[in-house]
PDB file of C-alpha atoms in Angstrom:
ATOM      1  CA  MET A  13      -0.103  -0.039  -0.057  1.00 78.00           C
ATOM      2  CA  ARG A  14       2.621   2.435   0.909  1.00 83.00           C
ATOM      3  CA  ASN A  15       4.537   1.931  -2.295  1.00 89.00           C
ATOM      4  CA  ARG A  16       1.421   2.457  -4.223  1.00 89.00           C
ATOM      5  CA  ARG A  17       0.779   5.722  -2.511  1.00 91.00           C
ATOM      6  CA  GLN A  18       4.252   6.982  -3.194  1.00 92.00           C
ATOM      7  CA  GLN A  19       4.037   5.932  -6.810  1.00 93.00           C
ATOM      8  CA  GLN A  20       0.732   7.860  -7.029  1.00 94.00           C
ATOM      9  CA  ARG A  21       2.327  10.869  -5.389  1.00 94.00           C
ATOM     10  CA  ARG A  22       5.223  10.702  -7.873  1.00 95.00           C
ATOM     11  CA  LEU A  23       2.904  10.377 -10.720  1.00 95.00           C
ATOM     12  CA  VAL A  24       0.761  13.415  -9.621  1.00 95.00           C
ATOM     13  CA  GLU A  25       3.971  15.441  -9.188  1.00 96.00           C
ATOM     14  CA  LEU A  26       5.135  14.467 -12.671  1.00 96.00           C
ATOM     15  CA  VAL A  27       1.995  15.344 -14.249  1.00 96.00           C
ATOM     16  CA  ASN A  28       1.873  18.817 -12.330  1.00 95.00           C
ATOM     17  CA  GLN A  29       5.398  19.499 -13.560  1.00 96.00           C
ATOM     18  CA  ARG A  30       4.624  18.551 -17.108  1.00 96.00           C
ATOM     19  CA  ILE A  31       1.501  20.846 -16.936  1.00 94.00           C
ATOM     20  CA  GLU A  32       3.779  23.835 -15.484  1.00 93.00           C
ATOM     21  CA  ASN A  33       6.311  23.170 -18.218  1.00 94.00           C
ATOM     22  CA  ALA A  34       3.842  23.235 -20.926  1.00 93.00           C
ATOM     23  CA  ALA A  35       2.330  26.511 -19.549  1.00 87.00           C
ATOM     24  CA  LEU A  36       5.811  28.087 -19.372  1.00 90.00           C
ATOM     25  CA  ALA A  37       6.474  27.137 -22.953  1.00 91.00           C
ATOM     26  CA  GLU A  38       3.141  28.629 -24.161  1.00 86.00           C
ATOM     27  CA  ARG A  39       3.852  31.860 -22.223  1.00 83.00           C
ATOM     28  CA  THR A  40       7.336  32.029 -23.803  1.00 88.00           C
ATOM     29  CA  ARG A  41       5.931  31.451 -27.275  1.00 87.00           C
ATOM     30  CA  ILE A  42       3.318  34.161 -26.719  1.00 84.00           C
ATOM     31  CA  ALA A  43       6.003  36.704 -25.410  1.00 84.00           C
ATOM     32  CA  ALA A  44       8.161  36.014 -28.396  1.00 89.00           C
ATOM     33  CA  GLU A  45       5.203  36.522 -30.687  1.00 85.00           C
ATOM     34  CA  MET A  46       4.395  39.816 -28.975  1.00 86.00           C
ATOM     35  CA  HIS A  47       7.975  40.933 -29.125  1.00 89.00           C
ATOM     36  CA  ASP A  48       8.041  40.285 -32.905  1.00 90.00           C
ATOM     37  CA  VAL A  49       4.769  42.117 -33.501  1.00 87.00           C
ATOM     38  CA  VAL A  50       5.877  45.184 -31.248  1.00 89.00           C
ATOM     39  CA  ALA A  51       9.383  45.215 -32.741  1.00 93.00           C
ATOM     40  CA  HIS A  52       8.119  45.215 -36.442  1.00 94.00           C
ATOM     41  CA  SER A  53       5.569  47.920 -35.626  1.00 93.00           C
ATOM     42  CA  LEU A  54       8.190  50.137 -33.971  1.00 94.00           C
ATOM     43  CA  THR A  55      10.575  49.690 -36.881  1.00 96.00           C
ATOM     44  CA  VAL A  56       7.806  50.673 -39.245  1.00 95.00           C
ATOM     45  CA  ILE A  57       7.028  53.794 -36.997  1.00 96.00           C
ATOM     46  CA  VAL A  58      10.558  54.872 -36.841  1.00 96.00           C
ATOM     47  CA  ALA A  59      11.047  54.454 -40.614  1.00 96.00           C
ATOM     48  CA  LEU A  60       7.842  56.456 -41.364  1.00 96.00           C
ATOM     49  CA  ALA A  61       8.843  59.181 -38.867  1.00 96.00           C
ATOM     50  CA  ASP A  62      12.290  59.621 -40.442  1.00 96.00           C
ATOM     51  CA  GLY A  63      10.774  59.756 -43.939  1.00 95.00           C
ATOM     52  CA  ALA A  64       8.210  62.354 -42.831  1.00 96.00           C
ATOM     53  CA  THR A  65      10.888  64.445 -41.143  1.00 95.00           C
ATOM     54  CA  SER A  66      12.978  64.326 -44.392  1.00 95.00           C
ATOM     55  CA  ILE A  67      10.154  65.118 -46.896  1.00 95.00           C
ATOM     56  CA  ARG A  68       8.252  67.790 -44.721  1.00 93.00           C
ATOM     57  CA  ALA A  69       9.818  70.736 -46.467  1.00 94.00           C
ATOM     58  CA  LYS A  70       9.264  69.397 -50.081  1.00 96.00           C
ATOM     59  CA  SER A  71       5.983  67.600 -49.654  1.00 96.00           C
ATOM     60  CA  PRO A  72       3.958  68.499 -46.650  1.00 96.00           C
ATOM     61  CA  GLU A  73       1.000  66.312 -47.959  1.00 96.00           C
ATOM     62  CA  LYS A  74       3.256  63.174 -48.011  1.00 95.00           C
ATOM     63  CA  ALA A  75       4.707  64.026 -44.549  1.00 96.00           C
ATOM     64  CA  ASP A  76       0.999  64.360 -43.201  1.00 96.00           C
ATOM     65  CA  ALA A  77       0.194  60.936 -44.749  1.00 96.00           C
ATOM     66  CA  ALA A  78       3.129  59.406 -43.170  1.00 96.00           C
ATOM     67  CA  VAL A  79       2.149  60.722 -39.696  1.00 96.00           C
ATOM     68  CA  GLU A  80      -1.179  59.410 -40.257  1.00 97.00           C
ATOM     69  CA  ARG A  81       0.136  55.954 -41.051  1.00 96.00           C
ATOM     70  CA  ILE A  82       2.341  56.232 -37.892  1.00 97.00           C
ATOM     71  CA  ALA A  83      -0.711  56.692 -35.927  1.00 97.00           C
ATOM     72  CA  ASP A  84      -2.477  53.786 -37.648  1.00 97.00           C
ATOM     73  CA  VAL A  85       0.483  51.431 -37.113  1.00 96.00           C
ATOM     74  CA  GLY A  86       0.686  52.532 -33.411  1.00 95.00           C
ATOM     75  CA  ARG A  87      -3.076  51.767 -32.961  1.00 96.00           C
ATOM     76  CA  ASP A  88      -2.730  48.361 -34.608  1.00 94.00           C
ATOM     77  CA  ALA A  89       0.218  47.433 -32.423  1.00 91.00           C
ATOM     78  CA  LEU A  90      -1.695  48.461 -29.244  1.00 92.00           C
ATOM     79  CA  ALA A  91      -4.710  46.432 -30.322  1.00 93.00           C
ATOM     80  CA  ASP A  92      -2.355  43.501 -30.988  1.00 88.00           C
ATOM     81  CA  MET A  93      -0.798  43.841 -27.523  1.00 87.00           C
ATOM     82  CA  GLN A  94      -4.204  44.181 -25.845  1.00 89.00           C
ATOM     83  CA  ARG A  95      -5.437  41.052 -27.619  1.00 88.00           C
ATOM     84  CA  THR A  96      -2.346  39.088 -26.585  1.00 83.00           C
ATOM     85  CA  LEU A  97      -2.451  40.219 -22.972  1.00 83.00           C
ATOM     86  CA  GLY A  98      -6.097  39.335 -22.911  1.00 85.00           C
ATOM     87  CA  MET A  99      -5.347  35.822 -23.917  1.00 79.00           C
ATOM     88  CA  LEU A 100      -2.616  35.613 -21.280  1.00 77.00           C
ATOM     89  CA  ARG A 101      -5.061  36.965 -18.636  1.00 80.00           C
ATOM     90  CA  SER A 102      -7.741  34.528 -19.710  1.00 78.00           C
ATOM     91  CA  ALA A 103      -5.387  31.501 -19.561  1.00 68.00           C
ATOM     92  CA  ALA A 104      -4.299  32.741 -16.013  1.00 68.00           C
ATOM     93  CA  ARG A 105      -7.925  32.850 -14.840  1.00 72.00           C
ATOM     94  CA  VAL A 106      -8.588  29.359 -16.149  1.00 66.00           C
ATOM     95  CA  ARG A 107      -5.716  27.802 -14.025  1.00 60.00           C
TER      96      ARG A 107
END
């Protein structure tokens, strides 16, 4: 009986450890994905801002269009982050 209980306890610990490892792996994957999305968006924002600055004197309309695009990219990045964080929060509540 004693060996059976020890075996069950070890099995439960092993299952719990695997669940924790899977959760950690998923959080790591989501964090990497969020990093990629944010880094890409920031790269686009910086490129557009640099372009708007350099073209402002010659073509204010194009500079204005670039600034509008900066705002769009920023809003999209924020929405992506909120969606991803919402998934993480939902997963945390389930556990």
